[in-house]
mmCIF file of C-alpha atoms in Angstrom:
data_model
loop_
_atom_site.group_PDB
_atom_site.id
_atom_site.type_symbol
_atom_site.label_atom_id
_atom_site.label_comp_id
_atom_site.label_asym_id
_atom_site.label_seq_id
_atom_site.Cartn_x
_atom_site.Cartn_y
_atom_site.Cartn_z
ATOM 1 C CA MET A 1 -47.598 -0.825 158.137
ATOM 2 C CA LEU A 2 -49.323 -2.477 161.093
ATOM 3 C CA LEU A 3 -48.917 -6.118 161.977
ATOM 4 C CA LEU A 4 -52.172 -8.053 161.837
ATOM 5 C CA PHE A 5 -52.947 -10.821 164.287
ATOM 6 C CA GLN A 6 -52.700 -13.672 161.831
ATOM 7 C CA GLU A 7 -52.401 -17.349 162.630
ATOM 8 C CA GLU A 8 -48.791 -18.468 162.261
ATOM 9 C CA LYS A 9 -48.523 -20.963 159.462
ATOM 10 C CA GLU A 10 -46.709 -24.245 160.044
ATOM 11 C CA GLY A 11 -42.988 -23.798 159.609
ATOM 12 C CA ASP A 12 -43.174 -19.997 159.793
ATOM 13 C CA SER A 13 -40.864 -18.878 162.598
ATOM 14 C CA THR A 14 -40.372 -15.283 161.500
ATOM 15 C CA LYS A 15 -42.763 -13.787 164.021
ATOM 16 C CA ASP A 16 -45.280 -14.659 166.710
ATOM 17 C CA SER A 17 -48.995 -14.166 166.430
ATOM 18 C CA LEU A 18 -50.935 -13.313 169.569
ATOM 19 C CA ASP A 19 -52.344 -16.824 169.888
ATOM 20 C CA ASP A 20 -48.945 -18.458 169.521
ATOM 21 C CA LEU A 21 -47.691 -16.737 172.669
ATOM 22 C CA PHE A 22 -50.542 -17.057 175.110
ATOM 23 C CA PRO A 23 -53.210 -18.984 173.220
ATOM 24 C CA ASN A 24 -55.542 -19.411 176.185
ATOM 25 C CA GLU A 25 -54.864 -19.906 179.834
ATOM 26 C CA GLU A 26 -56.933 -23.066 179.796
ATOM 27 C CA GLU A 27 -54.971 -24.676 176.961
ATOM 28 C CA GLU A 28 -52.356 -27.344 177.560
ATOM 29 C CA ASP A 29 -51.628 -27.907 173.887
ATOM 30 C CA PRO A 30 -52.011 -24.811 171.679
ATOM 31 C CA SER A 31 -53.088 -27.063 168.808
ATOM 32 C CA ASN A 32 -55.984 -28.408 170.880
ATOM 33 C CA GLY A 33 -58.515 -25.613 171.016
ATOM 34 C CA CYS A 34 -60.277 -26.177 174.343
ATOM 35 C CA ALA A 35 -57.721 -28.276 176.246
ATOM 36 C CA ALA A 36 -57.133 -27.354 179.885
ATOM 37 C CA ALA A 37 -53.811 -26.313 181.330
ATOM 38 C CA ALA A 38 -53.082 -25.411 184.890
ATOM 39 C CA GLN A 39 -49.407 -25.882 183.926
ATOM 40 C CA GLN A 40 -49.456 -22.777 181.752
ATOM 41 C CA GLY A 41 -50.074 -20.347 184.569
ATOM 42 C CA GLY A 42 -53.834 -20.736 184.478
ATOM 43 C CA TYR A 43 -55.819 -22.653 187.033
ATOM 44 C CA GLU A 44 -57.176 -26.067 187.915
ATOM 45 C CA ILE A 45 -60.521 -27.170 186.565
ATOM 46 C CA PRO A 46 -62.620 -27.911 189.682
ATOM 47 C CA ALA A 47 -63.131 -31.619 190.354
ATOM 48 C CA ARG A 48 -66.870 -31.516 189.782
ATOM 49 C CA LEU A 49 -66.369 -29.997 186.315
ATOM 50 C CA ARG A 50 -63.524 -32.177 185.045
ATOM 51 C CA THR A 51 -65.620 -34.947 183.492
ATOM 52 C CA LEU A 52 -67.857 -32.451 181.733
ATOM 53 C CA HIS A 53 -64.832 -30.389 180.699
ATOM 54 C CA ASN A 54 -63.181 -33.449 179.150
ATOM 55 C CA LEU A 55 -66.369 -34.273 177.254
ATOM 56 C CA VAL A 56 -66.547 -30.735 175.897
ATOM 57 C CA ILE A 57 -62.908 -30.968 174.775
ATOM 58 C CA GLN A 58 -63.627 -34.234 172.993
ATOM 59 C CA TYR A 59 -66.702 -32.968 171.169
ATOM 60 C CA ALA A 60 -65.057 -29.658 170.238
ATOM 61 C CA ALA A 61 -61.974 -31.454 168.895
ATOM 62 C CA GLN A 62 -64.321 -33.456 166.660
ATOM 63 C CA GLY A 63 -66.063 -30.302 165.521
ATOM 64 C CA ARG A 64 -69.282 -31.419 167.188
ATOM 65 C CA TYR A 65 -70.184 -28.003 168.511
ATOM 66 C CA GLU A 66 -73.885 -28.812 168.331
ATOM 67 C CA VAL A 67 -73.199 -31.174 171.243
ATOM 68 C CA ALA A 68 -70.472 -29.228 173.076
ATOM 69 C CA VAL A 69 -72.384 -25.938 173.320
ATOM 70 C CA PRO A 70 -75.612 -27.364 174.833
ATOM 71 C CA LEU A 71 -73.509 -29.350 177.321
ATOM 72 C CA CYS A 72 -71.838 -26.153 178.502
ATOM 73 C CA LYS A 73 -75.083 -24.214 178.654
ATOM 74 C CA GLN A 74 -76.824 -26.926 180.658
ATOM 75 C CA ALA A 75 -73.897 -27.071 183.070
ATOM 76 C CA LEU A 76 -74.055 -23.298 183.486
ATOM 77 C CA GLU A 77 -77.750 -23.443 184.318
ATOM 78 C CA ASP A 78 -77.160 -26.223 186.844
ATOM 79 C CA LEU A 79 -74.269 -24.394 188.500
ATOM 80 C CA GLU A 80 -76.154 -21.114 188.735
ATOM 81 C CA ARG A 81 -79.146 -22.892 190.261
ATOM 82 C CA THR A 82 -77.171 -24.884 192.828
ATOM 83 C CA SER A 83 -74.280 -22.541 193.644
ATOM 84 C CA GLY A 84 -75.386 -19.089 192.583
ATOM 85 C CA ARG A 85 -74.352 -16.840 189.718
ATOM 86 C CA GLY A 86 -71.325 -15.494 191.587
ATOM 87 C CA HIS A 87 -69.643 -18.842 192.290
ATOM 88 C CA PRO A 88 -66.075 -19.291 190.897
ATOM 89 C CA ASP A 89 -67.129 -22.542 189.193
ATOM 90 C CA VAL A 90 -69.608 -20.539 187.137
ATOM 91 C CA ALA A 91 -66.723 -18.349 185.976
ATOM 92 C CA THR A 92 -64.761 -21.454 184.987
ATOM 93 C CA MET A 93 -67.710 -22.788 183.007
ATOM 94 C CA LEU A 94 -68.131 -19.435 181.281
ATOM 95 C CA ASN A 95 -64.469 -19.629 180.241
ATOM 96 C CA ILE A 96 -64.906 -23.133 178.855
ATOM 97 C CA LEU A 97 -67.917 -22.082 176.799
ATOM 98 C CA ALA A 98 -66.052 -18.976 175.634
ATOM 99 C CA LEU A 99 -63.250 -21.153 174.266
ATOM 100 C CA VAL A 100 -65.778 -23.297 172.402
ATOM 101 C CA TYR A 101 -67.202 -20.160 170.815
ATOM 102 C CA ARG A 102 -63.709 -18.921 170.042
ATOM 103 C CA ASP A 103 -62.972 -22.166 168.206
ATOM 104 C CA GLN A 104 -65.985 -21.368 166.014
ATOM 105 C CA ASN A 105 -64.669 -17.827 165.406
ATOM 106 C CA LYS A 106 -67.579 -16.416 167.395
ATOM 107 C CA TYR A 107 -65.365 -13.835 169.034
ATOM 108 C CA LYS A 108 -68.082 -11.401 170.055
ATOM 109 C CA GLU A 109 -70.049 -14.083 171.909
ATOM 110 C CA ALA A 110 -66.869 -15.386 173.529
ATOM 111 C CA ALA A 111 -65.917 -11.888 174.690
ATOM 112 C CA HIS A 112 -69.295 -11.424 176.398
ATOM 113 C CA LEU A 113 -68.802 -14.665 178.321
ATOM 114 C CA LEU A 114 -65.264 -13.746 179.356
ATOM 115 C CA ASN A 115 -66.440 -10.359 180.594
ATOM 116 C CA ASP A 116 -68.990 -12.136 182.765
ATOM 117 C CA ALA A 117 -66.327 -14.533 184.049
ATOM 118 C CA LEU A 118 -63.996 -11.611 184.784
ATOM 119 C CA SER A 119 -66.679 -9.829 186.785
ATOM 120 C CA ILE A 120 -67.285 -12.942 188.909
ATOM 121 C CA ARG A 121 -63.590 -13.580 189.535
ATOM 122 C CA GLU A 122 -62.786 -10.000 190.430
ATOM 123 C CA SER A 123 -65.654 -9.871 192.914
ATOM 124 C CA THR A 124 -64.740 -13.150 194.647
ATOM 125 C CA LEU A 125 -60.939 -12.826 194.865
ATOM 126 C CA GLY A 126 -59.117 -10.314 197.025
ATOM 127 C CA PRO A 127 -56.215 -8.270 195.632
ATOM 128 C CA ASP A 128 -53.579 -10.518 197.249
ATOM 129 C CA HIS A 129 -55.231 -13.897 196.691
ATOM 130 C CA PRO A 130 -52.943 -16.425 194.911
ATOM 131 C CA ALA A 131 -55.827 -17.339 192.610
ATOM 132 C CA ARG A 132 -55.635 -13.830 191.145
ATOM 133 C CA LEU A 133 -53.879 -15.649 188.320
ATOM 134 C CA ASP A 134 -57.405 -16.718 187.375
ATOM 135 C CA VAL A 135 -58.207 -13.059 186.834
ATOM 136 C CA ALA A 136 -55.017 -12.575 184.804
ATOM 137 C CA ALA A 137 -55.961 -15.606 182.697
ATOM 138 C CA THR A 138 -59.374 -14.177 181.905
ATOM 139 C CA LEU A 139 -57.972 -10.718 181.192
ATOM 140 C CA ASN A 140 -55.459 -12.196 178.784
ATOM 141 C CA ASN A 141 -58.038 -14.343 176.978
ATOM 142 C CA LEU A 142 -60.254 -11.296 176.616
ATOM 143 C CA ALA A 143 -57.354 -9.251 175.247
ATOM 144 C CA VAL A 144 -56.657 -11.985 172.680
ATOM 145 C CA LEU A 145 -60.268 -11.906 171.524
ATOM 146 C CA TYR A 146 -60.277 -8.117 171.220
ATOM 147 C CA GLY A 147 -57.035 -8.365 169.269
ATOM 148 C CA LYS A 148 -58.600 -10.857 166.872
ATOM 149 C CA ARG A 149 -61.399 -8.363 166.280
ATOM 150 C CA GLY A 150 -58.935 -5.554 165.628
ATOM 151 C CA LYS A 151 -59.802 -3.768 168.874
ATOM 152 C CA TYR A 152 -56.176 -3.212 169.878
ATOM 153 C CA LYS A 153 -56.825 -0.072 171.896
ATOM 154 C CA GLU A 154 -59.396 -1.877 174.057
ATOM 155 C CA ALA A 155 -57.185 -4.961 174.357
ATOM 156 C CA GLU A 156 -54.045 -3.166 175.554
ATOM 157 C CA PRO A 157 -55.222 -2.157 179.070
ATOM 158 C CA LEU A 158 -56.571 -5.676 179.648
ATOM 159 C CA CYS A 159 -53.183 -7.109 178.716
ATOM 160 C CA GLN A 160 -51.448 -4.544 180.934
ATOM 161 C CA ARG A 161 -53.629 -5.499 183.902
ATOM 162 C CA ALA A 162 -52.882 -9.185 183.325
ATOM 163 C CA LEU A 163 -49.167 -8.339 183.288
ATOM 164 C CA GLU A 164 -49.379 -6.454 186.576
ATOM 165 C CA ILE A 165 -51.150 -9.370 188.276
ATOM 166 C CA ARG A 166 -48.606 -11.889 187.003
ATOM 167 C CA GLU A 167 -45.748 -9.697 188.209
ATOM 168 C CA LYS A 168 -47.293 -9.398 191.650
ATOM 169 C CA VAL A 169 -48.117 -13.107 192.045
ATOM 170 C CA LEU A 170 -45.211 -14.731 190.148
ATOM 171 C CA GLY A 171 -42.477 -12.120 190.406
ATOM 172 C CA THR A 172 -41.142 -9.779 187.754
ATOM 173 C CA ASN A 173 -38.776 -12.331 186.183
ATOM 174 C CA HIS A 174 -41.123 -15.279 185.694
ATOM 175 C CA PRO A 175 -41.341 -16.740 182.134
ATOM 176 C CA ASP A 176 -45.123 -16.238 182.159
ATOM 177 C CA VAL A 177 -44.468 -12.539 182.666
ATOM 178 C CA ALA A 178 -42.320 -12.628 179.524
ATOM 179 C CA LYS A 179 -45.150 -14.288 177.597
ATOM 180 C CA GLN A 180 -47.523 -11.563 178.695
ATOM 181 C CA LEU A 181 -44.973 -8.926 177.667
ATOM 182 C CA ASN A 182 -44.876 -10.460 174.192
ATOM 183 C CA ASN A 183 -48.654 -10.176 173.896
ATOM 184 C CA LEU A 184 -48.514 -6.579 175.076
ATOM 185 C CA ALA A 185 -45.789 -5.826 172.542
ATOM 186 C CA LEU A 186 -47.950 -7.170 169.715
ATOM 187 C CA LEU A 187 -50.887 -5.034 170.767
ATOM 188 C CA CYS A 188 -48.652 -1.953 170.917
ATOM 189 C CA GLN A 189 -47.155 -2.789 167.528
ATOM 190 C CA ASN A 190 -50.586 -2.806 165.930
ATOM 191 C CA GLN A 191 -51.083 0.709 167.276
ATOM 192 C CA GLY A 192 -47.731 1.993 166.047
ATOM 193 C CA LYS A 193 -46.295 2.368 169.562
ATOM 194 C CA TYR A 194 -42.844 1.227 168.511
ATOM 195 C CA GLU A 195 -40.891 2.491 171.527
ATOM 196 C CA ALA A 196 -43.168 0.476 173.809
ATOM 197 C CA VAL A 197 -42.898 -2.529 171.496
ATOM 198 C CA GLU A 198 -39.115 -2.561 171.690
ATOM 199 C CA ARG A 199 -39.175 -2.040 175.465
ATOM 200 C CA HIS A 200 -41.543 -4.959 176.037
ATOM 201 C CA TYR A 201 -39.653 -7.314 173.719
ATOM 202 C CA GLN A 202 -36.289 -6.412 175.241
ATOM 203 C CA ARG A 203 -37.579 -7.077 178.729
ATOM 204 C CA ALA A 204 -39.163 -10.378 177.664
ATOM 205 C CA LEU A 205 -35.893 -11.403 176.044
ATOM 206 C CA ALA A 206 -33.934 -10.642 179.214
ATOM 207 C CA ILE A 207 -36.339 -12.755 181.279
ATOM 208 C CA TYR A 208 -36.173 -15.702 178.897
ATOM 209 C CA GLU A 209 -32.373 -15.609 178.696
ATOM 210 C CA GLY A 210 -31.997 -15.240 182.459
ATOM 211 C CA GLN A 211 -34.549 -17.854 183.484
ATOM 212 C CA LEU A 212 -34.473 -20.388 180.643
ATOM 213 C CA GLY A 213 -31.028 -19.947 179.108
ATOM 214 C CA PRO A 214 -29.835 -18.593 175.746
ATOM 215 C CA ASP A 215 -30.747 -21.769 173.853
ATOM 216 C CA ASN A 216 -34.412 -21.783 174.837
ATOM 217 C CA PRO A 217 -36.714 -21.521 171.782
ATOM 218 C CA ASN A 218 -38.490 -18.533 173.300
ATOM 219 C CA VAL A 219 -35.227 -16.581 173.148
ATOM 220 C CA ALA A 220 -34.952 -17.093 169.382
ATOM 221 C CA ARG A 221 -38.627 -16.305 168.854
ATOM 222 C CA THR A 222 -38.413 -13.055 170.800
ATOM 223 C CA LYS A 223 -35.274 -12.041 168.912
ATOM 224 C CA ASN A 224 -37.134 -12.727 165.660
ATOM 225 C CA ASN A 225 -39.979 -10.544 166.868
ATOM 226 C CA LEU A 226 -37.537 -7.732 167.607
ATOM 227 C CA VAL A 227 -35.986 -7.971 164.149
ATOM 228 C CA TRP A 228 -39.406 -8.102 162.505
ATOM 229 C CA GLU A 229 -40.571 -5.110 164.545
ATOM 230 C CA GLU A 230 -37.547 -3.088 163.433
ATOM 231 C CA GLY A 231 -38.491 -3.765 159.828
ATOM 232 C CA THR A 232 -42.032 -2.422 160.269
ATOM 233 C CA LYS A 233 -41.030 1.027 161.479
#
């Protein structure tokens, strides 16, 4: 029986859902749908977009998408006119709008925007640029959306690419690498690739224990995932 990407209910610590591990690279608080977070391995919102970004967060948190969406679209038009379609700030704005759509469960629309953002970021950043984490962030968000739509086979290579970038930029034992491994394990589990699932979880567990200590909550969560995975075989 395959594990579905379901939202983890409050108080349920038996397993992780995809969103619970790496909700979105631009989220500071996983309970706040569009909140920004450079701290989570993502990237800084450019200064000229911060005020608008904060407004979008506020309106989206209130469920006022009829205001948030036009704000994003107008900003996109302005950025494309003044800076050009290929500017990194356009990619950031596309990500923000994608998260607004995701909060409305418009996963297909959000995926289109993230693909556009990915294309811009990959064309403007060299293979060794530190901001390649921006590319990893977009790849991961896209993988999450494909996972939500049940497109696990399409999501897996995106997640794998995000993992490879994080390993190259952050090192192979960084906690954010472990988070990406957990996402990859979930995608593999939904495809019945149980050997890969166990390998990814075991490696994530070793990173968490080595970097954060045995009492870190991520250690317990990953152990729970391993136990749950064993029961699905």
